[in-house]
Amino acid sequence: MALAAGLLQVDYIPLAEGAPARWDDVLGLATFDSAPVLADSGDVPVAKILTPVLGNNVYEVWRSSKPLESGRYSRVHYRRSEDVLFGCISLTEDSGLPAATEAAYREVFATVNELGYPHLARIWNYLPRINVEADGLERYRQFNSARRTASIAYRRELTGNVPAACALGSVTGSPLVVYFIASRQAATAIENPRQVSAYDYPPQYGPKPAFSRASVLGDILFISGTASIVGHETIHVGDVAAQTRESLTNIEALLAEAKRFSLDRLTFKVYVRNNADLPVIQSQLHARLGPRAHALYLQADICRLDLLVEIEAVGRAV
Ligand code: 3EB
């Protein structure tokens, strides 16, 4: 059974417009960089993502038209309707990144299981120094390994119907921040025919990441972080314009798989490794989408050193 239209929507509200006019229908919020803390947000969960914003900053506001209730389960702060749950957890690395990652994921799984929203549709992950090698393993790979350990402990699927996701670097000194959307009903995972599924990557990329290329929940499409990867290899190494075009082509392939969605109705988050590449990335995006594309640009390290740009998106069915 599909979720009825309007049970979940996202708005990117420019900071300049101030806080959302009403809070009663807000499921959750993501803020970026140094966005002011919103005094009147009450018990709405706020994922504070510490990545520099390039250009105009926005509040990412998730809404639902049904009655909402907030709460906490372990260290997860959540808000839910009868259909969907938005949650976030922020942990410092007091005992190291693997321990923080495993704890975050165990608490996320426990929350969604206990409250009866077992289907994770979309998970966002932000961690500092993502490409730094520590104790002989890149921190992104440490994160992957620990995410996997928690998934196995909770008997979660590791292939097939897994959540859409992204994993990006945040400013040094930031906590690990995970936020997510879960639902009572299963979302549908979508893979990209141009790419090897991430959960089937060959071992050279480290522990296999359990995420899908996109997922559909009701009339919402979540497109995972999408980069210039064809098959399992990075292509256009060193060419940021071509990497941007390839990422958009990958997104178009996902739209073709998902059917009911269109490029010009997506809202994008664009992760830029090097600030200086912003104009090139922006012009490629505008060339494909027109200058009115809804996009938030963030400076963030990406989980392969040769990737210069990664693009995620969310859209509503046409
Ligand atoms: C890739 O396609 C690029 O580890 O959750 C994209 C989306 C990427 C999600 C994750 C990683 C993740 O492999 C990296």
XYZ file of C-alpha atoms and ligand atoms in Angstrom:
332
model
C 0.000 0.000 0.000
C 1.379 3.376 -0.938
C 1.513 6.259 1.465
C -1.036 8.889 0.550
C 0.347 12.050 -1.000
C 1.500 14.767 1.359
C 2.470 12.594 4.301
C 6.037 13.755 3.972
C 7.526 16.749 2.267
C 10.712 18.763 2.383
C 11.263 22.498 2.003
C 14.538 24.373 1.753
C 13.853 27.674 3.494
C 16.444 30.444 3.020
C 17.821 31.563 6.374
C 16.955 35.105 5.401
C 13.270 34.185 5.548
C 13.697 33.323 9.211
C 12.288 30.411 11.142
C 9.429 28.333 9.750
C 6.151 30.186 10.257
C 4.624 27.207 11.965
C 6.145 24.316 13.832
C 3.187 22.026 14.457
C 3.637 20.246 11.119
C 7.451 20.070 11.246
C 8.795 16.533 11.627
C 12.413 17.498 11.789
C 15.072 19.877 10.640
C 18.588 19.841 9.322
C 20.696 22.960 9.672
C 24.057 23.559 8.069
C 27.195 25.424 9.022
C 26.574 28.330 11.378
C 22.807 28.623 10.860
C 21.317 30.230 13.965
C 19.714 27.925 16.477
C 15.972 28.383 16.276
C 14.634 29.484 19.623
C 11.033 28.416 19.093
C 11.632 24.939 17.674
C 10.459 23.361 20.926
C 10.949 19.607 20.871
C 11.466 19.312 17.108
C 14.653 17.295 16.419
C 17.369 19.319 14.719
C 20.307 17.639 12.970
C 23.144 20.181 13.081
C 25.419 19.483 10.158
C 28.764 21.237 10.466
C 29.823 21.565 6.848
C 30.545 25.005 5.381
C 27.793 26.342 3.124
C 28.851 27.760 -0.239
C 26.341 30.378 -1.319
C 22.931 30.692 0.263
C 22.205 28.744 3.421
C 18.817 27.137 4.061
C 16.928 25.240 6.695
C 16.023 21.763 5.467
C 12.524 21.345 6.856
C 10.717 17.997 6.819
C 6.957 18.243 7.262
C 3.988 15.993 7.593
C 0.312 16.873 7.476
C -0.640 14.387 10.204
C -0.527 14.890 13.985
C 3.030 14.661 15.332
C 4.651 13.614 18.558
C 8.260 14.099 19.688
C 10.333 11.906 21.941
C 13.678 10.389 22.756
C 14.881 6.818 22.693
C 18.407 6.344 24.029
C 20.227 9.258 22.446
C 17.987 9.436 19.354
C 15.759 12.489 19.240
C 12.729 11.797 17.092
C 9.383 13.115 15.941
C 6.776 10.951 14.276
C 3.404 10.790 12.613
C 1.388 7.599 12.405
C 3.343 6.729 9.225
C 6.845 8.165 9.355
C 9.542 9.002 11.874
C 12.369 11.541 11.589
C 15.268 10.982 13.964
C 18.753 12.228 14.658
C 21.655 11.309 16.862
C 24.906 13.146 17.449
C 27.797 11.419 19.223
C 31.304 12.530 20.069
C 34.157 10.130 19.435
C 35.165 9.676 23.062
C 35.984 6.009 22.475
C 36.906 6.361 18.814
C 34.978 6.495 15.557
C 34.146 2.761 15.307
C 32.594 2.762 18.790
C 30.638 5.956 18.090
C 29.397 4.627 14.740
C 28.361 1.274 16.133
C 26.582 2.949 19.069
C 24.780 5.419 16.789
C 23.543 2.667 14.493
C 22.561 0.355 17.336
C 20.501 3.184 18.840
C 18.916 4.051 15.496
C 17.941 0.411 14.897
C 16.660 0.008 18.465
C 14.575 3.181 18.103
C 12.907 2.259 14.847
C 12.308 -1.338 15.967
C 10.919 -0.375 19.350
C 8.611 2.359 18.035
C 7.398 0.275 15.087
C 8.946 2.173 12.143
C 11.368 -0.598 11.153
C 11.825 0.455 7.526
C 14.673 2.917 7.105
C 14.117 4.812 3.864
C 16.984 7.335 4.047
C 19.999 7.896 6.286
C 22.405 10.857 6.213
C 25.862 10.436 7.791
C 28.395 13.180 8.560
C 31.760 12.620 10.201
C 34.934 14.668 10.459
C 38.229 13.766 8.754
C 36.451 11.185 6.605
C 39.440 10.549 4.315
C 42.052 10.494 7.066
C 43.794 7.213 7.681
C 43.931 6.308 11.372
C 45.123 3.033 12.885
C 45.868 1.807 9.353
C 42.361 2.288 7.960
C 40.674 5.284 6.348
C 38.033 6.640 8.671
C 35.271 6.220 6.061
C 36.149 2.523 5.987
C 36.148 2.370 9.789
C 32.687 3.918 9.680
C 31.572 1.367 7.082
C 32.849 -1.545 9.089
C 31.134 -0.370 12.278
C 27.855 0.391 10.462
C 27.998 -3.167 9.163
C 28.677 -4.631 12.613
C 25.618 -2.871 14.038
C 23.500 -3.969 11.061
C 24.502 -7.595 11.581
C 23.801 -7.377 15.330
C 20.271 -6.149 14.535
C 19.780 -8.707 11.743
C 19.370 -5.963 9.180
C 19.613 -6.727 5.495
C 23.032 -5.985 4.003
C 21.985 -6.138 0.347
C 18.798 -5.554 -1.603
C 16.259 -3.621 0.402
C 18.679 -1.313 2.219
C 18.266 2.419 2.890
C 19.291 5.195 0.559
C 22.204 7.018 2.180
C 25.108 9.394 1.970
C 28.300 9.729 4.003
C 30.230 12.995 3.946
C 32.963 14.765 5.777
C 32.202 17.502 8.273
C 34.439 20.091 9.908
C 37.242 18.743 12.099
C 36.100 18.466 15.685
C 32.450 17.835 14.745
C 30.592 14.957 16.312
C 29.332 12.052 14.232
C 25.832 13.102 13.141
C 23.316 10.640 11.734
C 19.788 11.601 10.765
C 17.160 9.454 9.117
C 13.629 8.897 7.921
C 11.956 5.623 8.835
C 8.483 4.356 8.179
C 5.945 1.751 9.198
C 5.698 0.547 5.612
C 8.587 -0.678 3.528
C 10.255 1.731 1.139
C 11.330 0.412 -2.257
C 15.059 0.358 -2.909
C 16.274 1.321 -6.375
C 19.614 0.485 -7.971
C 21.381 2.175 -10.869
C 21.951 -0.051 -13.924
C 25.069 2.016 -14.740
C 26.665 1.202 -11.387
C 27.589 -1.885 -9.428
C 25.438 -1.828 -6.291
C 27.515 -0.399 -3.456
C 26.814 -3.514 -1.374
C 28.438 -5.556 -4.190
C 31.563 -3.387 -4.548
C 34.751 -5.452 -4.884
C 36.943 -5.653 -1.760
C 39.410 -2.981 -2.903
C 36.984 -0.345 -1.547
C 37.015 -1.841 1.944
C 34.067 -3.167 3.966
C 30.986 -3.222 1.748
C 28.644 -0.276 2.376
C 25.014 -1.324 2.828
C 23.101 1.394 1.032
C 20.845 1.567 -2.016
C 21.198 4.120 -4.819
C 17.711 5.509 -4.158
C 14.503 4.666 -2.354
C 10.851 5.473 -2.844
C 8.545 6.040 0.100
C 4.991 6.881 -0.934
C 5.331 9.735 -3.385
C 8.843 10.704 -2.261
C 12.054 9.688 -4.000
C 15.275 9.809 -2.000
C 18.381 9.782 -4.185
C 21.513 8.747 -2.323
C 24.793 10.594 -2.613
C 25.601 10.118 -6.310
C 29.038 10.553 -7.784
C 31.076 10.015 -10.925
C 31.183 6.255 -10.562
C 30.415 3.899 -13.443
C 30.550 0.203 -12.717
C 32.480 0.453 -9.462
C 35.193 2.819 -10.692
C 35.608 6.546 -10.345
C 35.713 8.099 -13.798
C 36.870 11.563 -14.913
C 39.551 11.715 -12.216
C 40.697 15.334 -11.922
C 37.926 16.740 -14.148
C 35.287 18.294 -11.939
C 33.034 19.425 -14.808
C 32.879 15.910 -16.243
C 32.365 14.437 -12.764
C 29.381 16.742 -12.280
C 27.879 15.721 -15.635
C 28.440 12.026 -14.873
C 26.780 12.380 -11.463
C 23.752 13.997 -13.127
C 23.657 11.231 -15.721
C 23.629 8.723 -12.863
C 20.738 10.626 -11.284
C 18.874 10.546 -14.598
C 19.392 6.769 -14.732
C 17.829 6.492 -11.277
C 14.885 8.645 -12.378
C 14.351 6.302 -15.322
C 14.277 3.344 -12.907
C 11.947 5.066 -10.457
C 9.542 6.231 -13.197
C 7.129 8.821 -11.694
C 9.789 11.492 -10.940
C 11.461 14.207 -12.977
C 14.773 16.041 -12.820
C 13.261 19.509 -12.781
C 11.266 18.728 -9.639
C 14.158 17.548 -7.529
C 15.781 19.430 -4.675
C 19.540 18.910 -4.538
C 22.345 18.927 -2.017
C 25.658 19.277 -3.786
C 28.829 18.355 -1.913
C 31.903 20.150 -3.206
C 35.343 18.922 -2.130
C 37.268 22.048 -3.183
C 35.629 25.464 -2.764
C 37.345 26.708 -5.918
C 35.350 24.191 -7.992
C 32.010 25.724 -7.062
C 31.557 27.875 -10.198
C 32.302 24.963 -12.529
C 29.960 22.613 -10.666
C 27.236 25.238 -10.527
C 27.470 25.999 -14.228
C 27.243 22.296 -15.114
C 24.198 21.920 -12.886
C 22.560 24.976 -14.446
C 23.351 23.724 -17.936
C 21.369 20.563 -17.228
C 18.678 21.950 -14.928
C 18.344 25.641 -15.568
C 19.406 28.398 -13.171
C 16.340 28.031 -10.963
C 17.355 24.562 -9.765
C 16.813 24.189 -6.019
C 20.263 23.337 -4.734
C 22.193 23.738 -1.523
C 25.966 23.694 -1.970
C 28.094 22.397 0.883
C 31.844 22.043 1.195
C 32.449 18.463 2.234
C 34.999 15.753 1.758
C 33.650 12.792 -0.160
C 34.303 9.188 0.672
C 36.703 8.472 -2.192
C 39.689 10.777 -2.494
C 39.339 10.984 -6.283
C 35.732 12.221 -6.116
C 35.430 16.007 -6.366
C 31.654 16.276 -6.242
C 28.693 14.267 -4.997
C 25.022 15.089 -5.475
C 21.982 13.864 -3.546
C 18.373 14.749 -4.196
C 14.833 14.365 -3.016
C 11.745 14.654 -5.152
C 8.025 14.237 -5.169
C 6.165 12.224 -7.793
C 4.815 14.196 -10.740
C 29.581 5.844 -3.895
O 28.720 5.870 -4.782
C 29.983 7.152 -3.300
O 28.587 5.017 2.582
O 26.501 5.559 2.884
C 27.491 7.410 -1.631
C 26.306 7.267 -0.914
C 28.683 6.982 -1.111
C 26.332 6.661 0.347
C 27.542 5.559 2.203
C 28.695 6.380 0.158
C 27.537 6.229 0.869
O 30.127 4.799 -3.516
C 29.983 7.146 -1.822
